[in-house]
mmCIF file of C-alpha atoms and ligand atoms in Angstrom:
data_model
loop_
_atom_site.group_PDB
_atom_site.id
_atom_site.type_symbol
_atom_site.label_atom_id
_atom_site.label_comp_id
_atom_site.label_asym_id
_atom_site.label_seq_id
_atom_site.Cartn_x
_atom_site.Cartn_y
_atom_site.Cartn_z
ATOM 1 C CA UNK A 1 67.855 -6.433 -100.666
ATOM 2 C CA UNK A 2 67.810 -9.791 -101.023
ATOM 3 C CA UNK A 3 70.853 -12.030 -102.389
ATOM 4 C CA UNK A 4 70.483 -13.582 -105.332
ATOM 5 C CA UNK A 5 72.159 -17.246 -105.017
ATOM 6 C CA UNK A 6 74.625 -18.496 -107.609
ATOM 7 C CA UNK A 7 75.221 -22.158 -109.019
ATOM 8 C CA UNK A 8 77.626 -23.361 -111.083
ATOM 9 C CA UNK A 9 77.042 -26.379 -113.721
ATOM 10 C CA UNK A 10 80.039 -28.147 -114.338
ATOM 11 C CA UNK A 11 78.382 -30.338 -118.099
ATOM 12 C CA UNK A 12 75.851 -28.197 -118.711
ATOM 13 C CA UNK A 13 75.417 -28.068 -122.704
ATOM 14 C CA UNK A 14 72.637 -30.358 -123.296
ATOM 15 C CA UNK A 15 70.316 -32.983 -121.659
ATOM 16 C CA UNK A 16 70.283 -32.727 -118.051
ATOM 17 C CA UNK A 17 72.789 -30.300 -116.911
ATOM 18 C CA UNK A 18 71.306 -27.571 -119.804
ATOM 19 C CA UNK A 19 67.575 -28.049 -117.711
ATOM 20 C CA UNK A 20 69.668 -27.819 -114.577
ATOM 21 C CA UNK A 21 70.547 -24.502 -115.987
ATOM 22 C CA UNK A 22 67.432 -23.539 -117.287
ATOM 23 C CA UNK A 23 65.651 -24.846 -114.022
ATOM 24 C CA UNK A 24 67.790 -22.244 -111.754
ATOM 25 C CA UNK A 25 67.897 -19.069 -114.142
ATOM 26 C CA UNK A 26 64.060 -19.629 -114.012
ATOM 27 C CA UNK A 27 64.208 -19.561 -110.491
ATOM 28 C CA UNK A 28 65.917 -16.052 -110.043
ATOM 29 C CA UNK A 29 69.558 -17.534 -109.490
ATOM 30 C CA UNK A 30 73.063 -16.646 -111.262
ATOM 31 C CA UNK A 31 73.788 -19.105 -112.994
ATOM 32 C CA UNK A 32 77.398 -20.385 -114.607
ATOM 33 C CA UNK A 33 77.215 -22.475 -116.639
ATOM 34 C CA UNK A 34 79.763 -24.775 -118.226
ATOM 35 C CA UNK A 35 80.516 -26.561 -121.331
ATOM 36 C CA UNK A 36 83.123 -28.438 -123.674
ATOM 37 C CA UNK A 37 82.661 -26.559 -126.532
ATOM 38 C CA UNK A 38 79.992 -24.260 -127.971
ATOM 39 C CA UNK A 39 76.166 -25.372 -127.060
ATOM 40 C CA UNK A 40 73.145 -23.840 -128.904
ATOM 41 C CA UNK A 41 71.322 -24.456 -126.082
ATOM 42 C CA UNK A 42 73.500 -22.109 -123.696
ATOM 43 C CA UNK A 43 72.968 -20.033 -126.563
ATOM 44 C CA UNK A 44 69.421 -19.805 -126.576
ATOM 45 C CA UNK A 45 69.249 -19.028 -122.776
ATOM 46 C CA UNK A 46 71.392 -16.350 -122.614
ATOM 47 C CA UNK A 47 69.553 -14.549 -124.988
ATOM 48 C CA UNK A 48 66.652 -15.269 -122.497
ATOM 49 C CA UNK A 49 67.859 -14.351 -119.454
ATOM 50 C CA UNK A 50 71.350 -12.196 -120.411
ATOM 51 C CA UNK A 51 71.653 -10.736 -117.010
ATOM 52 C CA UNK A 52 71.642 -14.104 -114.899
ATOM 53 C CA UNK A 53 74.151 -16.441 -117.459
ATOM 54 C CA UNK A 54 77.531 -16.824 -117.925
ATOM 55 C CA UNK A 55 78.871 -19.232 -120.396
ATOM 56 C CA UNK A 56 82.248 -21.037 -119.600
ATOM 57 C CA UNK A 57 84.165 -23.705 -121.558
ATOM 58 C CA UNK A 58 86.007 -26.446 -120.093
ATOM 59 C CA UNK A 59 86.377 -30.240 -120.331
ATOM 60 C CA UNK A 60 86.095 -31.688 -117.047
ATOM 61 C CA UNK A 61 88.809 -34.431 -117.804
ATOM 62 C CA UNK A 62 91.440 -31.837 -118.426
ATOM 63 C CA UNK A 63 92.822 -31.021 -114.779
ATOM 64 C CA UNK A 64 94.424 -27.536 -116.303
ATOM 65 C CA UNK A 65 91.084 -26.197 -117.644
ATOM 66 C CA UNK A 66 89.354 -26.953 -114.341
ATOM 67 C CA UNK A 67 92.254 -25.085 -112.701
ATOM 68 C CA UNK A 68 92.116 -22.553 -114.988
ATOM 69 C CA UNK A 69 88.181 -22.023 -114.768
ATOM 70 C CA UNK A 70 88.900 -21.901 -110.875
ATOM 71 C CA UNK A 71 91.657 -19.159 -111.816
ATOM 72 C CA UNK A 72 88.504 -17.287 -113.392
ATOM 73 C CA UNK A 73 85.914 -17.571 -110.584
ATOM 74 C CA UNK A 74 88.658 -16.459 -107.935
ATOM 75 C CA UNK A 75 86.556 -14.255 -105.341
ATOM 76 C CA UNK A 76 83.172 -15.673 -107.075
ATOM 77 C CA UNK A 77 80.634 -17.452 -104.372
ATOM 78 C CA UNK A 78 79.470 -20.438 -105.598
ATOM 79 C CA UNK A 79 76.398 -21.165 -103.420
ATOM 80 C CA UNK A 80 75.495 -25.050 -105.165
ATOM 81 C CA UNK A 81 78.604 -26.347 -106.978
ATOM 82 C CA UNK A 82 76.709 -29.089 -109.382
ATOM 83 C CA UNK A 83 78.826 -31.613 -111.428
ATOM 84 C CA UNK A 84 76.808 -32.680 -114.024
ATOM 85 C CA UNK A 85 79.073 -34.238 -116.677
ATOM 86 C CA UNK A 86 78.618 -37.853 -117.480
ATOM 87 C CA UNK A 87 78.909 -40.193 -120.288
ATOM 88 C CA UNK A 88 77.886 -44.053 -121.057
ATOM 89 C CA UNK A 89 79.700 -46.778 -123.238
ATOM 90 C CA UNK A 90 79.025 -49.838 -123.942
ATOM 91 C CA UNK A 91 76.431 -50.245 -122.019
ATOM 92 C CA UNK A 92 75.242 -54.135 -123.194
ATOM 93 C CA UNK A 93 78.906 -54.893 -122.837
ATOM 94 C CA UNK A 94 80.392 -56.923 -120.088
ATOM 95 C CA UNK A 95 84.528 -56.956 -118.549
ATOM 96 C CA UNK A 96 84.904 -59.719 -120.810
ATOM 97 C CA UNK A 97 83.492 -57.751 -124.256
ATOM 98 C CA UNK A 98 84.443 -53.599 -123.254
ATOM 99 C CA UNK A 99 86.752 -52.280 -125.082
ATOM 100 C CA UNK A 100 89.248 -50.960 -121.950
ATOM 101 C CA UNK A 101 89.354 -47.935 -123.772
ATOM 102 C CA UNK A 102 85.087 -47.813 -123.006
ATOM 103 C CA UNK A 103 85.848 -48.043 -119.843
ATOM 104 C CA UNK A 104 88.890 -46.408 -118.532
ATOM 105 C CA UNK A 105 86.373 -43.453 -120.153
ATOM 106 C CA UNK A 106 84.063 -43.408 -117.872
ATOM 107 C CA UNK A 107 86.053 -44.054 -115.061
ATOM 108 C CA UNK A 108 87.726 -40.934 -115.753
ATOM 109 C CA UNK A 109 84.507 -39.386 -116.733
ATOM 110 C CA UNK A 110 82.203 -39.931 -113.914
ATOM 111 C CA UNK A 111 84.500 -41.320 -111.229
ATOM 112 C CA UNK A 112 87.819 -39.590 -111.004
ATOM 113 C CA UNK A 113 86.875 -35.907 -112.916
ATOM 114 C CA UNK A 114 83.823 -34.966 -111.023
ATOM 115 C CA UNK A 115 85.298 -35.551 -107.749
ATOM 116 C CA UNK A 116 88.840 -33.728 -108.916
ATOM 117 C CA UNK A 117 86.912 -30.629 -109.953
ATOM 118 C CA UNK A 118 84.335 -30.479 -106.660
ATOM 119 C CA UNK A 119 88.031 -30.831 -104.992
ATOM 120 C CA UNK A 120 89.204 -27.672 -107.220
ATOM 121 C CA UNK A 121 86.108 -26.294 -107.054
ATOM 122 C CA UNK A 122 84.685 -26.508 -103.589
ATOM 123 C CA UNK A 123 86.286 -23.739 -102.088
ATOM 124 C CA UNK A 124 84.631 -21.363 -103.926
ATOM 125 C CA UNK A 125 81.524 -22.627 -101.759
ATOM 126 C CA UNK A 126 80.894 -20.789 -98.418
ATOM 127 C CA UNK A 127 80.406 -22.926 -95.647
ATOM 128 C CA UNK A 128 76.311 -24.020 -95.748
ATOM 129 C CA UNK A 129 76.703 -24.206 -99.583
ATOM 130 C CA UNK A 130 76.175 -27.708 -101.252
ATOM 131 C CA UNK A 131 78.422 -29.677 -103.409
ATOM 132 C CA UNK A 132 76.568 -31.867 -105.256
ATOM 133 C CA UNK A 133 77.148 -34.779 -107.887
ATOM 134 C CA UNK A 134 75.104 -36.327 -111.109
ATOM 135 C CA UNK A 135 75.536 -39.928 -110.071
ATOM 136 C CA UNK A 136 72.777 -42.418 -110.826
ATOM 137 C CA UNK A 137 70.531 -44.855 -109.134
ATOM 138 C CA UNK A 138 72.619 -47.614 -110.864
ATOM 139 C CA UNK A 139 75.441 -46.631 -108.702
ATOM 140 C CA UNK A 140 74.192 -49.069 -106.037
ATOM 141 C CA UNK A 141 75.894 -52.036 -104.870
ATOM 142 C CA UNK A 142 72.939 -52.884 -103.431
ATOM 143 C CA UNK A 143 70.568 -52.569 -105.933
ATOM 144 C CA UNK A 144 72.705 -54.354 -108.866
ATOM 145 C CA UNK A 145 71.521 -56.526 -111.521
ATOM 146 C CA UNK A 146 73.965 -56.392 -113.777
ATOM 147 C CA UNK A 147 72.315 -53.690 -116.684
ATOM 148 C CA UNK A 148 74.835 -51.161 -117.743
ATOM 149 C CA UNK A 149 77.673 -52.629 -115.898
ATOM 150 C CA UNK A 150 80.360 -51.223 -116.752
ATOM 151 C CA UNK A 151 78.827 -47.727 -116.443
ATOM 152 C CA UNK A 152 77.613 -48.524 -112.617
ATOM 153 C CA UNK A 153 80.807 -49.605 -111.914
ATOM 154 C CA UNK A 154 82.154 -45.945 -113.298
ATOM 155 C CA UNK A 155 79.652 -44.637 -110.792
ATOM 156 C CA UNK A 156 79.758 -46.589 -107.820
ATOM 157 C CA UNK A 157 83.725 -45.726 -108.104
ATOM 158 C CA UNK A 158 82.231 -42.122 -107.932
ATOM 159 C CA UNK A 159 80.074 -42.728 -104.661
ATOM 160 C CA UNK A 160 83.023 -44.336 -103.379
ATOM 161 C CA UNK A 161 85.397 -41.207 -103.798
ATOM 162 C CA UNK A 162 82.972 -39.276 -102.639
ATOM 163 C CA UNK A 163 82.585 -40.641 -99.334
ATOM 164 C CA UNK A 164 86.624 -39.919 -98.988
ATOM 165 C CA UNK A 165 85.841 -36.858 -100.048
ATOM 166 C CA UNK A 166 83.624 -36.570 -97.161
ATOM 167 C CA UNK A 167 85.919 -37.660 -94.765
ATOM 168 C CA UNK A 168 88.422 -35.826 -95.601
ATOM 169 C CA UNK A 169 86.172 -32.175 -95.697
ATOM 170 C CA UNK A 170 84.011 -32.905 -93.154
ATOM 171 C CA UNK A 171 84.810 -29.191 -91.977
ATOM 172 C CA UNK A 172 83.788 -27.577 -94.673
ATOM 173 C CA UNK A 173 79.954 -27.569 -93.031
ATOM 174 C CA UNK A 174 78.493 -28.510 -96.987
ATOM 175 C CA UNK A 175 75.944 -30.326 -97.890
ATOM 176 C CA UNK A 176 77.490 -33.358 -100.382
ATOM 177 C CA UNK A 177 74.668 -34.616 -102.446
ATOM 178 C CA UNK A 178 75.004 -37.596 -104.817
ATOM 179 C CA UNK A 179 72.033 -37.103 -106.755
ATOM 180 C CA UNK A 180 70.048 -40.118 -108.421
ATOM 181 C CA UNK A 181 67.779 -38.361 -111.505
ATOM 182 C CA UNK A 182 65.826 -40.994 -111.948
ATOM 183 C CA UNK A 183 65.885 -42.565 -115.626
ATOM 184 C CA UNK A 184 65.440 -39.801 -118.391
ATOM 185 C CA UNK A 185 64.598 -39.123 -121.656
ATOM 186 C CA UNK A 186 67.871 -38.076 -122.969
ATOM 187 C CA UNK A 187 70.649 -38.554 -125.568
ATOM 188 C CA UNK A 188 72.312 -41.078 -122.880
ATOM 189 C CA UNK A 189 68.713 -41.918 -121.036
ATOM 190 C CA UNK A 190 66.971 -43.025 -124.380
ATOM 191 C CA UNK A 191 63.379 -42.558 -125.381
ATOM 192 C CA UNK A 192 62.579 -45.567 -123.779
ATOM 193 C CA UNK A 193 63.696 -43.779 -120.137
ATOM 194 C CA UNK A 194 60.402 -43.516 -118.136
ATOM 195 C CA UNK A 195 60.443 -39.962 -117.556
ATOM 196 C CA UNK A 196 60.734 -36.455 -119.366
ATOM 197 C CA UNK A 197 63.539 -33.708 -118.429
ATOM 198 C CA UNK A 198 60.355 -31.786 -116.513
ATOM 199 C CA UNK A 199 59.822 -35.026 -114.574
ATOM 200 C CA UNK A 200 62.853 -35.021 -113.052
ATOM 201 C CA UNK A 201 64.736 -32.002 -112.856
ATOM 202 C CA UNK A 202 62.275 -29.636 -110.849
ATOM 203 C CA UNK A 203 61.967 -31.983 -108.395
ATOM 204 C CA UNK A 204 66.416 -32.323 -108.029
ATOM 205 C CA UNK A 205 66.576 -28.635 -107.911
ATOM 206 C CA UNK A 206 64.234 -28.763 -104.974
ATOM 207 C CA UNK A 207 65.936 -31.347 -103.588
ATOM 208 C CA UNK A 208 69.073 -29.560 -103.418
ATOM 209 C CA UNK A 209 67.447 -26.485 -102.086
ATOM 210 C CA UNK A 210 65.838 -28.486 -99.267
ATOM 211 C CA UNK A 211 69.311 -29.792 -98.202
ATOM 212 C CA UNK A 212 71.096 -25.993 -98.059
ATOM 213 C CA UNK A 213 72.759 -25.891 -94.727
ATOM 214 C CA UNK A 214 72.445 -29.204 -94.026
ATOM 215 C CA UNK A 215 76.148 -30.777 -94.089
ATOM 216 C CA UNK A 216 77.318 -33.751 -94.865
ATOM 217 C CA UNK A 217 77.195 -36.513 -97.637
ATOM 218 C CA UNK A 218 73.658 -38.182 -98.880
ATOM 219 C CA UNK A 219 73.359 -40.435 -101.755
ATOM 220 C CA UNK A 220 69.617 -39.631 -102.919
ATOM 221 C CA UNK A 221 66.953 -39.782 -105.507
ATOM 222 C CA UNK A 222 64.904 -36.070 -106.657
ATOM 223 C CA UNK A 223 62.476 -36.947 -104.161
ATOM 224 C CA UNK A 224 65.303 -36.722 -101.209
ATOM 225 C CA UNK A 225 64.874 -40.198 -100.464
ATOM 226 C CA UNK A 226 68.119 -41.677 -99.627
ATOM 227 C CA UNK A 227 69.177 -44.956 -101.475
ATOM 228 C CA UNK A 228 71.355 -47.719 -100.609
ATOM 229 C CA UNK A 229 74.787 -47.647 -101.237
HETATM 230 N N1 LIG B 301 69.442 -39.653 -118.435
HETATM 231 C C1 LIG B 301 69.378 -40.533 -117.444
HETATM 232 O O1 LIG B 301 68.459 -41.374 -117.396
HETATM 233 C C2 LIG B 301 70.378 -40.517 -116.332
HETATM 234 C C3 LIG B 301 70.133 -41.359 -115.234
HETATM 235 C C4 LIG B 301 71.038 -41.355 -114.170
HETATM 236 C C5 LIG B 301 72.134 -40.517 -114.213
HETATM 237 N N2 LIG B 301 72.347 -39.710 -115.304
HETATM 238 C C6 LIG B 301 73.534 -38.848 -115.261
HETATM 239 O O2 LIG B 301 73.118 -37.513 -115.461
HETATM 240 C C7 LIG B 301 74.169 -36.757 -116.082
HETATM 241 C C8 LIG B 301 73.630 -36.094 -117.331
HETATM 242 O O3 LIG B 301 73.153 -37.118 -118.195
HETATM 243 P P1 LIG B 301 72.245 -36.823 -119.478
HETATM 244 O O4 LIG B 301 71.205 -37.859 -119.490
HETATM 245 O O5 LIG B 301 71.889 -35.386 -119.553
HETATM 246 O O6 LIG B 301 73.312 -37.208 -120.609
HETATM 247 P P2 LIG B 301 73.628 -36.548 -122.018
HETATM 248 O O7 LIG B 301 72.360 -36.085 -122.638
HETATM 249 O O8 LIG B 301 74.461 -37.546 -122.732
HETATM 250 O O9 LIG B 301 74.524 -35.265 -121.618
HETATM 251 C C9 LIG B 301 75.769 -35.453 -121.012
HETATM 252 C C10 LIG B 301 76.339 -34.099 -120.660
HETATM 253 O O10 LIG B 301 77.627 -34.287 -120.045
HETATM 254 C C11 LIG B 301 78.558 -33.492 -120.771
HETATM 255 N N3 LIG B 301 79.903 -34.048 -120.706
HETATM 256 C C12 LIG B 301 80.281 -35.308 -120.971
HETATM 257 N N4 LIG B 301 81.618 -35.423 -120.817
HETATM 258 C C13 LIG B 301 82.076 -34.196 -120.461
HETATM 259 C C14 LIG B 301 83.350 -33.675 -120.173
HETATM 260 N N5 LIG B 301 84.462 -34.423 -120.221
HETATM 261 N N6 LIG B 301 83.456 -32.372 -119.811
HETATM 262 C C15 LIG B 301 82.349 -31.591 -119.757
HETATM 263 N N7 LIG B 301 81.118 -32.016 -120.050
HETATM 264 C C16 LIG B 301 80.990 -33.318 -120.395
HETATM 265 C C17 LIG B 301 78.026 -33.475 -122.180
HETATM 266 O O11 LIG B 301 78.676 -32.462 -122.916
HETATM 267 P P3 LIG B 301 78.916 -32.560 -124.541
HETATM 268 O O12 LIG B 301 77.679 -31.946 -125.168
HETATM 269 O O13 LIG B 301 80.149 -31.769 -124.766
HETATM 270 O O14 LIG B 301 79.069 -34.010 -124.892
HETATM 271 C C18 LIG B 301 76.553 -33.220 -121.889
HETATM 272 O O15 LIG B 301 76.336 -31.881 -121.540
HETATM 273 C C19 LIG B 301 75.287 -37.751 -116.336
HETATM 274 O O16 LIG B 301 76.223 -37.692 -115.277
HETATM 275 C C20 LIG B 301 74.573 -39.090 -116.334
HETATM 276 O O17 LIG B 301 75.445 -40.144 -116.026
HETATM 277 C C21 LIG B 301 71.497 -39.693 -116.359
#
């Protein structure tokens, strides 16, 4: 008999992290599937595929409900742990015009909760699982031009505590993705983003299936193409 694989989506209520969901359940994986508070769409695929979902609530910036939710999945196997959870403020902003508030936000957000809960989290993965991370392709020092600034700067701070991550669980033997979507149409991509949900998230979830058993930490786009830090 074969296994069937599980994943976990840590911001998985709408936009990307819902097709993330949708993507794997459609695939023949468990899926677990996480959320703030209650999402129709969740909803609407558990009554699809009520064998292969389970719904949980949490707010990744509260510590003690990612502790707790580890509490719940004690003796679980989380084969891909996927942090999904993001947000965007002020985006035409600059340091001078944020409000702090803006931006302390999204450092907590997508720098300091993601990595805190793949921290919690990531022993639930066996060794030749994958840990992997919603960052973005603005994340790059690199590449900068100074668009969303403020956000990149959230995310670049998450590549960077990622890479200490890395360090620091290099024995784990897990693949560490920090995973670039491309630019989508969602509530935080726009309509104006060049691509649709099915334009992008096939082609991440096949991207993290190609790196299983392959350890250590990539920064990369859905093709697997790595990007500068
Ligand atoms: N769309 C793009 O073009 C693009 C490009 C590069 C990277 N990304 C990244 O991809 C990820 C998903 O973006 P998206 O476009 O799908 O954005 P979205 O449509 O705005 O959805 C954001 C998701 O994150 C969840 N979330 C936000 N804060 C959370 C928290 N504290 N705890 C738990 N869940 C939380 C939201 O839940 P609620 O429903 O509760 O708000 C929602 O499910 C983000 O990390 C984003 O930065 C997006």
């Amino acid at each position: 008999m074969t296994k069937i694989s599980t994943v976990l989506v840590m911001g998985a209520s709408r936009g990307l992290g819902l097709a993330l969901a949708e993507e794997w359940l459609k695939r023949g994986w468990h899926v677990i599937a996480t959320a703030r508070s209650g999402s129709a769409g969740l909803d609407g695929l558990a009554a699809r595929f009520p064998a292969s979902l389970d719904i949980e609530t949490v707010d990744i910036d509260q510590s003690a409900g990612v502790h707790a939710l580890r509490q719940r999945l004690a003796g679980r196997a989380i084969d891909v742990l996927f942090i999904n959870a993001g947000i965007a403020r002020a985006i035409a902003e600059s340091p001078a015009t944020a409000s702090e508030q803006d931006f302390l936000a999204m450092m907590l957000t997508n720098a300091l909760a993601p990595v805190r809960a793949a921290e919690l989290m990531g022993d639930l993965v066996p060794k030749g699982g994958t840990v992997a991370i919603m960052t973005s392709e603005l994340a790059s020092i690199t590449h900068a031009t100074g668009g969303w600034q403020l956000y990149s700067a959230s995310k670049a701070a998450l590549n960077m505590l990622m890479k200490g991550y890395a360090a620091k669980h290099a024995g784990d033997g897990h693949a560490l993705l920090l995973v670039a979507p491309g630019w989508v149409r969602t509530e935080m991509g726009g309509e104006d983003a060049l691509l649709s949900i099915e334009e992008s998230i096939p082609h991440v979830v096949d991207m993290v299936e190609a790196n299983r058993g392959k350890p250590g930490l990539r920064f990369v786009d859905r093709f697997n193409r790595s990007l500068p830090w």
